[in-house]
């Protein structure tokens, strides 16, 4: 009985910690926006896509087939990943840049379609909910991982704008990038992410839409914070 009460208390405690869930398609600016919002509020930050990228990256390294669900789920459960701010480590190795490669992104989208992998990553994502609060970004933050989030934002931008942003990002990192190839990849990934059976990318009924096509990261982050403060004062927008 005591144990039952303790479990309930812990859960109630975790739910009292605010979460801002930011979902949206590839290259909608989620990562940069969520990081900026987390800095403004002094909240923790979860980049959930990095977990799927890490699974795909580790699978390639360990020669695990990209459709071997059981092996990939085991790999996801045992992933020796560590996040330090925006830095990402797999074991002792810093892999933040390596997992940004488009080949890893394509693998991530494939492993993300496997229910076993999603289940294996669920509790790991929820563990990021720590005081004073969390900004979590991905595809299913509002629908599946944090359905009780205090604010749910769905970011959009046209596919052409997202492709242009991704090309700029890759070039800044010194990687080669071709706009038509990236646009095609983004469109393929959008289709796969929104049509998959488990946790498809879709806007929750209780999410608020934010189109970022003509806005800067900083403008979008300021708007998210405004909506969050408004939700504290009046309930969700
Ligand atoms: O956000 P990012 O582009 O890094 O995500 C890589 C892939 O991981 C996405 O294409 C998507 O398939 C998957 N993903 C997901 N659910 C999340 C985050 C990412 O399925 N919450």
PDB file of C-alpha atoms and ligand atoms in Angstrom:
ATOM      1  CA  UNK A   1       0.000   0.000   0.000  1.00  0.00           C
ATOM      2  CA  UNK A   2       2.806   2.379   0.909  1.00  0.00           C
ATOM      3  CA  UNK A   3       4.519   1.517  -2.322  1.00  0.00           C
ATOM      4  CA  UNK A   4       1.312   2.180  -4.239  1.00  0.00           C
ATOM      5  CA  UNK A   5       0.939   5.574  -2.600  1.00  0.00           C
ATOM      6  CA  UNK A   6       4.563   6.422  -3.264  1.00  0.00           C
ATOM      7  CA  UNK A   7       4.128   5.565  -6.941  1.00  0.00           C
ATOM      8  CA  UNK A   8       1.041   7.735  -7.189  1.00  0.00           C
ATOM      9  CA  UNK A   9       2.810  10.609  -5.446  1.00  0.00           C
ATOM     10  CA  UNK A  10       5.730  10.421  -7.834  1.00  0.00           C
ATOM     11  CA  UNK A  11       3.414  10.427 -10.798  1.00  0.00           C
ATOM     12  CA  UNK A  12       1.361  13.328  -9.458  1.00  0.00           C
ATOM     13  CA  UNK A  13       4.648  15.146  -8.802  1.00  0.00           C
ATOM     14  CA  UNK A  14       5.866  14.605 -12.355  1.00  0.00           C
ATOM     15  CA  UNK A  15       2.557  15.815 -13.765  1.00  0.00           C
ATOM     16  CA  UNK A  16       2.790  19.013 -11.763  1.00  0.00           C
ATOM     17  CA  UNK A  17       5.983  19.851 -13.688  1.00  0.00           C
ATOM     18  CA  UNK A  18       5.019  21.947 -16.722  1.00  0.00           C
ATOM     19  CA  UNK A  19       5.681  20.680 -20.235  1.00  0.00           C
ATOM     20  CA  UNK A  20       5.561  22.609 -23.482  1.00  0.00           C
ATOM     21  CA  UNK A  21       5.166  20.150 -26.357  1.00  0.00           C
ATOM     22  CA  UNK A  22       6.345  21.365 -29.757  1.00  0.00           C
ATOM     23  CA  UNK A  23       5.559  19.093 -32.692  1.00  0.00           C
ATOM     24  CA  UNK A  24       5.875  19.531 -36.413  1.00  0.00           C
ATOM     25  CA  UNK A  25       7.361  18.159 -39.632  1.00  0.00           C
ATOM     26  CA  UNK A  26      11.058  17.878 -40.530  1.00  0.00           C
ATOM     27  CA  UNK A  27      12.958  21.155 -40.605  1.00  0.00           C
ATOM     28  CA  UNK A  28      10.024  23.218 -39.358  1.00  0.00           C
ATOM     29  CA  UNK A  29      12.496  24.820 -36.948  1.00  0.00           C
ATOM     30  CA  UNK A  30      11.306  22.803 -33.933  1.00  0.00           C
ATOM     31  CA  UNK A  31      14.780  22.116 -32.583  1.00  0.00           C
ATOM     32  CA  UNK A  32      16.043  25.693 -32.603  1.00  0.00           C
ATOM     33  CA  UNK A  33      12.706  27.077 -31.405  1.00  0.00           C
ATOM     34  CA  UNK A  34      12.396  24.569 -28.548  1.00  0.00           C
ATOM     35  CA  UNK A  35      15.972  25.268 -27.451  1.00  0.00           C
ATOM     36  CA  UNK A  36      15.370  29.030 -27.514  1.00  0.00           C
ATOM     37  CA  UNK A  37      12.115  28.654 -25.521  1.00  0.00           C
ATOM     38  CA  UNK A  38      13.890  26.420 -22.983  1.00  0.00           C
ATOM     39  CA  UNK A  39      16.596  29.101 -22.536  1.00  0.00           C
ATOM     40  CA  UNK A  40      14.012  31.867 -22.085  1.00  0.00           C
ATOM     41  CA  UNK A  41      12.129  29.912 -19.391  1.00  0.00           C
ATOM     42  CA  UNK A  42      15.166  28.130 -17.930  1.00  0.00           C
ATOM     43  CA  UNK A  43      13.455  24.796 -18.662  1.00  0.00           C
ATOM     44  CA  UNK A  44      14.987  21.446 -19.611  1.00  0.00           C
ATOM     45  CA  UNK A  45      15.042  20.476 -23.274  1.00  0.00           C
ATOM     46  CA  UNK A  46      14.240  17.228 -25.048  1.00  0.00           C
ATOM     47  CA  UNK A  47      15.036  16.739 -28.723  1.00  0.00           C
ATOM     48  CA  UNK A  48      13.189  13.461 -29.207  1.00  0.00           C
ATOM     49  CA  UNK A  49      14.219  13.083 -32.866  1.00  0.00           C
ATOM     50  CA  UNK A  50      17.809  12.680 -31.679  1.00  0.00           C
ATOM     51  CA  UNK A  51      16.811   9.453 -29.926  1.00  0.00           C
ATOM     52  CA  UNK A  52      15.456   7.975 -33.169  1.00  0.00           C
ATOM     53  CA  UNK A  53      18.533   9.220 -35.004  1.00  0.00           C
ATOM     54  CA  UNK A  54      20.758   7.603 -32.352  1.00  0.00           C
ATOM     55  CA  UNK A  55      18.971   4.268 -32.789  1.00  0.00           C
ATOM     56  CA  UNK A  56      19.476   4.418 -36.585  1.00  0.00           C
ATOM     57  CA  UNK A  57      23.103   5.511 -36.163  1.00  0.00           C
ATOM     58  CA  UNK A  58      23.900   2.781 -33.620  1.00  0.00           C
ATOM     59  CA  UNK A  59      22.121   0.198 -35.789  1.00  0.00           C
ATOM     60  CA  UNK A  60      24.310   1.080 -38.763  1.00  0.00           C
ATOM     61  CA  UNK A  61      27.436   0.875 -36.606  1.00  0.00           C
ATOM     62  CA  UNK A  62      26.432  -2.486 -35.160  1.00  0.00           C
ATOM     63  CA  UNK A  63      25.193  -3.861 -38.511  1.00  0.00           C
ATOM     64  CA  UNK A  64      21.639  -4.317 -37.215  1.00  0.00           C
ATOM     65  CA  UNK A  65      19.166  -4.468 -40.119  1.00  0.00           C
ATOM     66  CA  UNK A  66      16.892  -1.423 -40.296  1.00  0.00           C
ATOM     67  CA  UNK A  67      13.779  -3.641 -40.301  1.00  0.00           C
ATOM     68  CA  UNK A  68      14.770  -6.025 -37.485  1.00  0.00           C
ATOM     69  CA  UNK A  69      12.249  -4.705 -34.969  1.00  0.00           C
ATOM     70  CA  UNK A  70      13.237  -6.902 -32.002  1.00  0.00           C
ATOM     71  CA  UNK A  71      16.939  -6.166 -32.337  1.00  0.00           C
ATOM     72  CA  UNK A  72      16.273  -2.442 -32.845  1.00  0.00           C
ATOM     73  CA  UNK A  73      13.960  -2.313 -29.807  1.00  0.00           C
ATOM     74  CA  UNK A  74      16.660  -3.962 -27.691  1.00  0.00           C
ATOM     75  CA  UNK A  75      19.204  -1.521 -29.042  1.00  0.00           C
ATOM     76  CA  UNK A  76      16.851   1.402 -28.231  1.00  0.00           C
ATOM     77  CA  UNK A  77      16.324   0.148 -24.655  1.00  0.00           C
ATOM     78  CA  UNK A  78      20.050  -0.162 -24.068  1.00  0.00           C
ATOM     79  CA  UNK A  79      21.128   2.987 -25.882  1.00  0.00           C
ATOM     80  CA  UNK A  80      24.054   4.453 -23.948  1.00  0.00           C
ATOM     81  CA  UNK A  81      23.125   8.031 -24.831  1.00  0.00           C
ATOM     82  CA  UNK A  82      23.802  11.177 -22.855  1.00  0.00           C
ATOM     83  CA  UNK A  83      22.580  14.716 -23.503  1.00  0.00           C
ATOM     84  CA  UNK A  84      24.544  17.704 -22.230  1.00  0.00           C
ATOM     85  CA  UNK A  85      22.718  20.842 -23.306  1.00  0.00           C
ATOM     86  CA  UNK A  86      22.676  20.579 -27.094  1.00  0.00           C
ATOM     87  CA  UNK A  87      25.576  18.102 -27.133  1.00  0.00           C
ATOM     88  CA  UNK A  88      24.816  14.422 -27.671  1.00  0.00           C
ATOM     89  CA  UNK A  89      27.042  11.511 -26.710  1.00  0.00           C
ATOM     90  CA  UNK A  90      26.813   7.839 -27.589  1.00  0.00           C
ATOM     91  CA  UNK A  91      29.070   6.134 -25.084  1.00  0.00           C
ATOM     92  CA  UNK A  92      32.044   8.491 -24.829  1.00  0.00           C
ATOM     93  CA  UNK A  93      31.746   9.758 -28.405  1.00  0.00           C
ATOM     94  CA  UNK A  94      30.216  13.107 -29.296  1.00  0.00           C
ATOM     95  CA  UNK A  95      27.838  12.273 -32.159  1.00  0.00           C
ATOM     96  CA  UNK A  96      25.758  15.476 -32.357  1.00  0.00           C
ATOM     97  CA  UNK A  97      26.959  16.298 -35.880  1.00  0.00           C
ATOM     98  CA  UNK A  98      27.178  12.720 -37.186  1.00  0.00           C
ATOM     99  CA  UNK A  99      23.503  12.035 -36.451  1.00  0.00           C
ATOM    100  CA  UNK A 100      22.446  15.119 -38.487  1.00  0.00           C
ATOM    101  CA  UNK A 101      23.439  13.423 -41.768  1.00  0.00           C
ATOM    102  CA  UNK A 102      20.507  12.893 -44.129  1.00  0.00           C
ATOM    103  CA  UNK A 103      21.261   9.150 -44.322  1.00  0.00           C
ATOM    104  CA  UNK A 104      20.794   8.938 -40.538  1.00  0.00           C
ATOM    105  CA  UNK A 105      17.583  10.984 -40.797  1.00  0.00           C
ATOM    106  CA  UNK A 106      16.188   8.546 -43.341  1.00  0.00           C
ATOM    107  CA  UNK A 107      17.105   5.600 -41.079  1.00  0.00           C
ATOM    108  CA  UNK A 108      15.530   7.401 -38.099  1.00  0.00           C
ATOM    109  CA  UNK A 109      12.266   7.780 -39.944  1.00  0.00           C
ATOM    110  CA  UNK A 110      12.313   4.038 -40.745  1.00  0.00           C
ATOM    111  CA  UNK A 111      13.069   2.855 -37.191  1.00  0.00           C
ATOM    112  CA  UNK A 112      10.508   5.362 -35.865  1.00  0.00           C
ATOM    113  CA  UNK A 113       7.770   3.470 -37.716  1.00  0.00           C
ATOM    114  CA  UNK A 114       8.396   0.364 -35.557  1.00  0.00           C
ATOM    115  CA  UNK A 115       6.138   0.168 -32.458  1.00  0.00           C
ATOM    116  CA  UNK A 116       8.771  -1.798 -30.497  1.00  0.00           C
ATOM    117  CA  UNK A 117      11.290   1.009 -30.933  1.00  0.00           C
ATOM    118  CA  UNK A 118       8.758   3.714 -29.969  1.00  0.00           C
ATOM    119  CA  UNK A 119       7.772   1.783 -26.826  1.00  0.00           C
ATOM    120  CA  UNK A 120      11.406   1.301 -25.872  1.00  0.00           C
ATOM    121  CA  UNK A 121      12.010   5.064 -26.036  1.00  0.00           C
ATOM    122  CA  UNK A 122       8.859   6.182 -24.200  1.00  0.00           C
ATOM    123  CA  UNK A 123       9.992   6.090 -20.567  1.00  0.00           C
ATOM    124  CA  UNK A 124      13.372   7.563 -21.519  1.00  0.00           C
ATOM    125  CA  UNK A 125      11.586  10.581 -23.003  1.00  0.00           C
ATOM    126  CA  UNK A 126       9.262  10.989 -20.011  1.00  0.00           C
ATOM    127  CA  UNK A 127      12.259  10.978 -17.666  1.00  0.00           C
ATOM    128  CA  UNK A 128      13.221  14.386 -19.109  1.00  0.00           C
ATOM    129  CA  UNK A 129      10.255  15.893 -17.251  1.00  0.00           C
ATOM    130  CA  UNK A 130      12.194  17.523 -14.444  1.00  0.00           C
ATOM    131  CA  UNK A 131      11.598  20.707 -12.436  1.00  0.00           C
ATOM    132  CA  UNK A 132      11.266  23.550 -13.202  1.00  0.00           C
ATOM    133  CA  UNK A 133       9.827  22.419 -16.556  1.00  0.00           C
ATOM    134  CA  UNK A 134      10.471  20.846 -19.936  1.00  0.00           C
ATOM    135  CA  UNK A 135      10.286  21.936 -23.548  1.00  0.00           C
ATOM    136  CA  UNK A 136       9.974  18.760 -25.631  1.00  0.00           C
ATOM    137  CA  UNK A 137      10.060  18.714 -29.407  1.00  0.00           C
ATOM    138  CA  UNK A 138       9.290  16.010 -31.942  1.00  0.00           C
ATOM    139  CA  UNK A 139       6.361  14.451 -33.742  1.00  0.00           C
ATOM    140  CA  UNK A 140       4.253  12.931 -30.960  1.00  0.00           C
ATOM    141  CA  UNK A 141       5.116  14.984 -27.885  1.00  0.00           C
ATOM    142  CA  UNK A 142       1.572  16.317 -27.493  1.00  0.00           C
ATOM    143  CA  UNK A 143      -0.282  13.222 -28.701  1.00  0.00           C
ATOM    144  CA  UNK A 144       1.598  10.346 -27.038  1.00  0.00           C
ATOM    145  CA  UNK A 145       4.568  11.199 -24.857  1.00  0.00           C
ATOM    146  CA  UNK A 146       3.118  14.158 -22.916  1.00  0.00           C
ATOM    147  CA  UNK A 147      -0.637  14.120 -23.600  1.00  0.00           C
ATOM    148  CA  UNK A 148      -1.135  16.275 -20.469  1.00  0.00           C
ATOM    149  CA  UNK A 149       1.315  18.989 -21.659  1.00  0.00           C
ATOM    150  CA  UNK A 150       0.440  22.494 -20.481  1.00  0.00           C
ATOM    151  CA  UNK A 151       0.869  23.900 -23.971  1.00  0.00           C
ATOM    152  CA  UNK A 152       0.917  22.049 -27.298  1.00  0.00           C
ATOM    153  CA  UNK A 153       2.279  23.854 -30.315  1.00  0.00           C
ATOM    154  CA  UNK A 154       2.224  22.511 -33.867  1.00  0.00           C
ATOM    155  CA  UNK A 155       4.828  24.266 -36.018  1.00  0.00           C
ATOM    156  CA  UNK A 156       4.490  24.352 -39.778  1.00  0.00           C
ATOM    157  CA  UNK A 157       6.324  25.927 -42.703  1.00  0.00           C
ATOM    158  CA  UNK A 158       6.092  25.222 -46.415  1.00  0.00           C
ATOM    159  CA  UNK A 159       8.159  22.240 -47.670  1.00  0.00           C
ATOM    160  CA  UNK A 160      10.180  24.612 -49.911  1.00  0.00           C
ATOM    161  CA  UNK A 161      11.024  26.885 -46.950  1.00  0.00           C
ATOM    162  CA  UNK A 162      11.960  23.877 -44.794  1.00  0.00           C
ATOM    163  CA  UNK A 163      14.211  22.476 -47.536  1.00  0.00           C
ATOM    164  CA  UNK A 164      15.950  25.844 -47.915  1.00  0.00           C
ATOM    165  CA  UNK A 165      16.521  26.023 -44.135  1.00  0.00           C
ATOM    166  CA  UNK A 166      17.922  22.482 -44.017  1.00  0.00           C
ATOM    167  CA  UNK A 167      20.337  23.212 -46.927  1.00  0.00           C
ATOM    168  CA  UNK A 168      21.568  26.327 -45.102  1.00  0.00           C
ATOM    169  CA  UNK A 169      22.007  24.361 -41.866  1.00  0.00           C
ATOM    170  CA  UNK A 170      23.982  21.574 -43.572  1.00  0.00           C
ATOM    171  CA  UNK A 171      26.179  24.034 -45.483  1.00  0.00           C
ATOM    172  CA  UNK A 172      26.962  25.888 -42.255  1.00  0.00           C
ATOM    173  CA  UNK A 173      28.185  22.587 -40.847  1.00  0.00           C
ATOM    174  CA  UNK A 174      30.411  22.155 -43.903  1.00  0.00           C
ATOM    175  CA  UNK A 175      28.291  19.319 -45.327  1.00  0.00           C
ATOM    176  CA  UNK A 176      27.308  19.024 -48.985  1.00  0.00           C
ATOM    177  CA  UNK A 177      23.632  19.661 -49.710  1.00  0.00           C
ATOM    178  CA  UNK A 178      21.523  19.871 -52.853  1.00  0.00           C
ATOM    179  CA  UNK A 179      18.178  21.681 -52.633  1.00  0.00           C
ATOM    180  CA  UNK A 180      16.190  19.357 -54.962  1.00  0.00           C
ATOM    181  CA  UNK A 181      17.502  16.252 -53.143  1.00  0.00           C
ATOM    182  CA  UNK A 182      16.716  17.698 -49.715  1.00  0.00           C
ATOM    183  CA  UNK A 183      13.241  18.812 -50.821  1.00  0.00           C
ATOM    184  CA  UNK A 184      12.526  15.297 -52.110  1.00  0.00           C
ATOM    185  CA  UNK A 185      13.826  13.746 -48.853  1.00  0.00           C
ATOM    186  CA  UNK A 186      11.687  16.088 -46.756  1.00  0.00           C
ATOM    187  CA  UNK A 187       8.570  15.310 -48.779  1.00  0.00           C
ATOM    188  CA  UNK A 188       9.223  11.546 -48.524  1.00  0.00           C
ATOM    189  CA  UNK A 189       9.819  11.819 -44.784  1.00  0.00           C
ATOM    190  CA  UNK A 190       6.639  13.910 -44.302  1.00  0.00           C
ATOM    191  CA  UNK A 191       4.624  11.246 -46.109  1.00  0.00           C
ATOM    192  CA  UNK A 192       6.174   8.392 -44.129  1.00  0.00           C
ATOM    193  CA  UNK A 193       5.873  10.202 -40.779  1.00  0.00           C
ATOM    194  CA  UNK A 194       2.256  11.210 -41.289  1.00  0.00           C
ATOM    195  CA  UNK A 195       0.995   7.956 -42.799  1.00  0.00           C
ATOM    196  CA  UNK A 196       2.616   5.442 -40.435  1.00  0.00           C
ATOM    197  CA  UNK A 197       0.396   3.270 -38.236  1.00  0.00           C
ATOM    198  CA  UNK A 198       1.938   4.199 -34.863  1.00  0.00           C
ATOM    199  CA  UNK A 199       2.056   7.753 -33.559  1.00  0.00           C
ATOM    200  CA  UNK A 200       1.713   9.402 -36.985  1.00  0.00           C
ATOM    201  CA  UNK A 201       2.661  13.056 -37.287  1.00  0.00           C
ATOM    202  CA  UNK A 202      -0.573  14.955 -36.886  1.00  0.00           C
ATOM    203  CA  UNK A 203      -1.758  18.043 -35.125  1.00  0.00           C
ATOM    204  CA  UNK A 204      -3.608  17.240 -31.864  1.00  0.00           C
ATOM    205  CA  UNK A 205      -7.066  18.716 -31.477  1.00  0.00           C
ATOM    206  CA  UNK A 206      -5.840  20.662 -28.427  1.00  0.00           C
ATOM    207  CA  UNK A 207      -2.640  21.975 -30.083  1.00  0.00           C
ATOM    208  CA  UNK A 208      -2.228  25.525 -31.317  1.00  0.00           C
ATOM    209  CA  UNK A 209      -0.880  26.069 -34.828  1.00  0.00           C
ATOM    210  CA  UNK A 210       2.092  28.323 -35.507  1.00  0.00           C
ATOM    211  CA  UNK A 211       3.203  28.935 -39.111  1.00  0.00           C
ATOM    212  CA  UNK A 212       6.901  29.824 -39.132  1.00  0.00           C
ATOM    213  CA  UNK A 213       7.390  30.371 -42.875  1.00  0.00           C
ATOM    214  CA  UNK A 214       8.092  34.104 -42.625  1.00  0.00           C
ATOM    215  CA  UNK A 215       9.271  34.285 -39.003  1.00  0.00           C
ATOM    216  CA  UNK A 216      12.726  34.064 -37.416  1.00  0.00           C
ATOM    217  CA  UNK A 217      13.530  31.472 -34.732  1.00  0.00           C
ATOM    218  CA  UNK A 218      13.558  34.205 -32.136  1.00  0.00           C
ATOM    219  CA  UNK A 219      10.146  35.550 -33.209  1.00  0.00           C
ATOM    220  CA  UNK A 220       8.661  32.052 -33.067  1.00  0.00           C
ATOM    221  CA  UNK A 221      10.195  31.371 -29.632  1.00  0.00           C
ATOM    222  CA  UNK A 222       8.836  34.663 -28.288  1.00  0.00           C
ATOM    223  CA  UNK A 223       5.380  33.727 -29.592  1.00  0.00           C
ATOM    224  CA  UNK A 224       5.543  30.285 -27.924  1.00  0.00           C
ATOM    225  CA  UNK A 225       6.497  31.892 -24.609  1.00  0.00           C
ATOM    226  CA  UNK A 226       3.649  34.407 -25.010  1.00  0.00           C
ATOM    227  CA  UNK A 227       1.168  31.568 -25.596  1.00  0.00           C
ATOM    228  CA  UNK A 228       2.590  29.657 -22.619  1.00  0.00           C
ATOM    229  CA  UNK A 229       2.202  32.661 -20.294  1.00  0.00           C
ATOM    230  CA  UNK A 230      -1.281  33.230 -21.654  1.00  0.00           C
ATOM    231  CA  UNK A 231      -2.174  29.576 -20.970  1.00  0.00           C
ATOM    232  CA  UNK A 232      -0.957  29.968 -17.380  1.00  0.00           C
ATOM    233  CA  UNK A 233      -3.179  32.983 -16.939  1.00  0.00           C
ATOM    234  CA  UNK A 234      -6.268  31.847 -18.849  1.00  0.00           C
ATOM    235  CA  UNK A 235      -5.916  28.152 -19.703  1.00  0.00           C
ATOM    236  CA  UNK A 236      -4.745  26.930 -23.153  1.00  0.00           C
ATOM    237  CA  UNK A 237      -5.077  29.421 -26.079  1.00  0.00           C
TER     238      UNK A 237
HETATM  239  O1  LIG B   1      13.170  15.664 -35.723  1.00  0.00           O
HETATM  240  P1  LIG B   1      14.155  14.851 -36.520  1.00  0.00           P
HETATM  241  O2  LIG B   1      14.198  15.208 -37.963  1.00  0.00           O
HETATM  242  O3  LIG B   1      15.497  14.811 -35.894  1.00  0.00           O
HETATM  243  O4  LIG B   1      13.605  13.350 -36.435  1.00  0.00           O
HETATM  244  C1  LIG B   1      14.144  12.307 -37.192  1.00  0.00           C
HETATM  245  C2  LIG B   1      13.054  11.270 -37.442  1.00  0.00           C
HETATM  246  O5  LIG B   1      12.679  10.682 -36.186  1.00  0.00           O
HETATM  247  C3  LIG B   1      11.762  11.841 -38.018  1.00  0.00           C
HETATM  248  O6  LIG B   1      11.733  11.818 -39.419  1.00  0.00           O
HETATM  249  C4  LIG B   1      10.699  10.925 -37.453  1.00  0.00           C
HETATM  250  O7  LIG B   1      10.511   9.821 -38.280  1.00  0.00           O
HETATM  251  C5  LIG B   1      11.285  10.417 -36.169  1.00  0.00           C
HETATM  252  N1  LIG B   1      10.685  11.013 -34.976  1.00  0.00           N
HETATM  253  C6  LIG B   1       9.511  10.464 -34.502  1.00  0.00           C
HETATM  254  N2  LIG B   1       8.956  10.920 -33.351  1.00  0.00           N
HETATM  255  C7  LIG B   1       9.523  11.929 -32.672  1.00  0.00           C
HETATM  256  C8  LIG B   1      10.708  12.521 -33.169  1.00  0.00           C
HETATM  257  C9  LIG B   1      11.261  12.048 -34.332  1.00  0.00           C
HETATM  258  O8  LIG B   1       8.967   9.553 -35.111  1.00  0.00           O
HETATM  259  N3  LIG B   1       8.968  12.342 -31.549  1.00  0.00           N
END
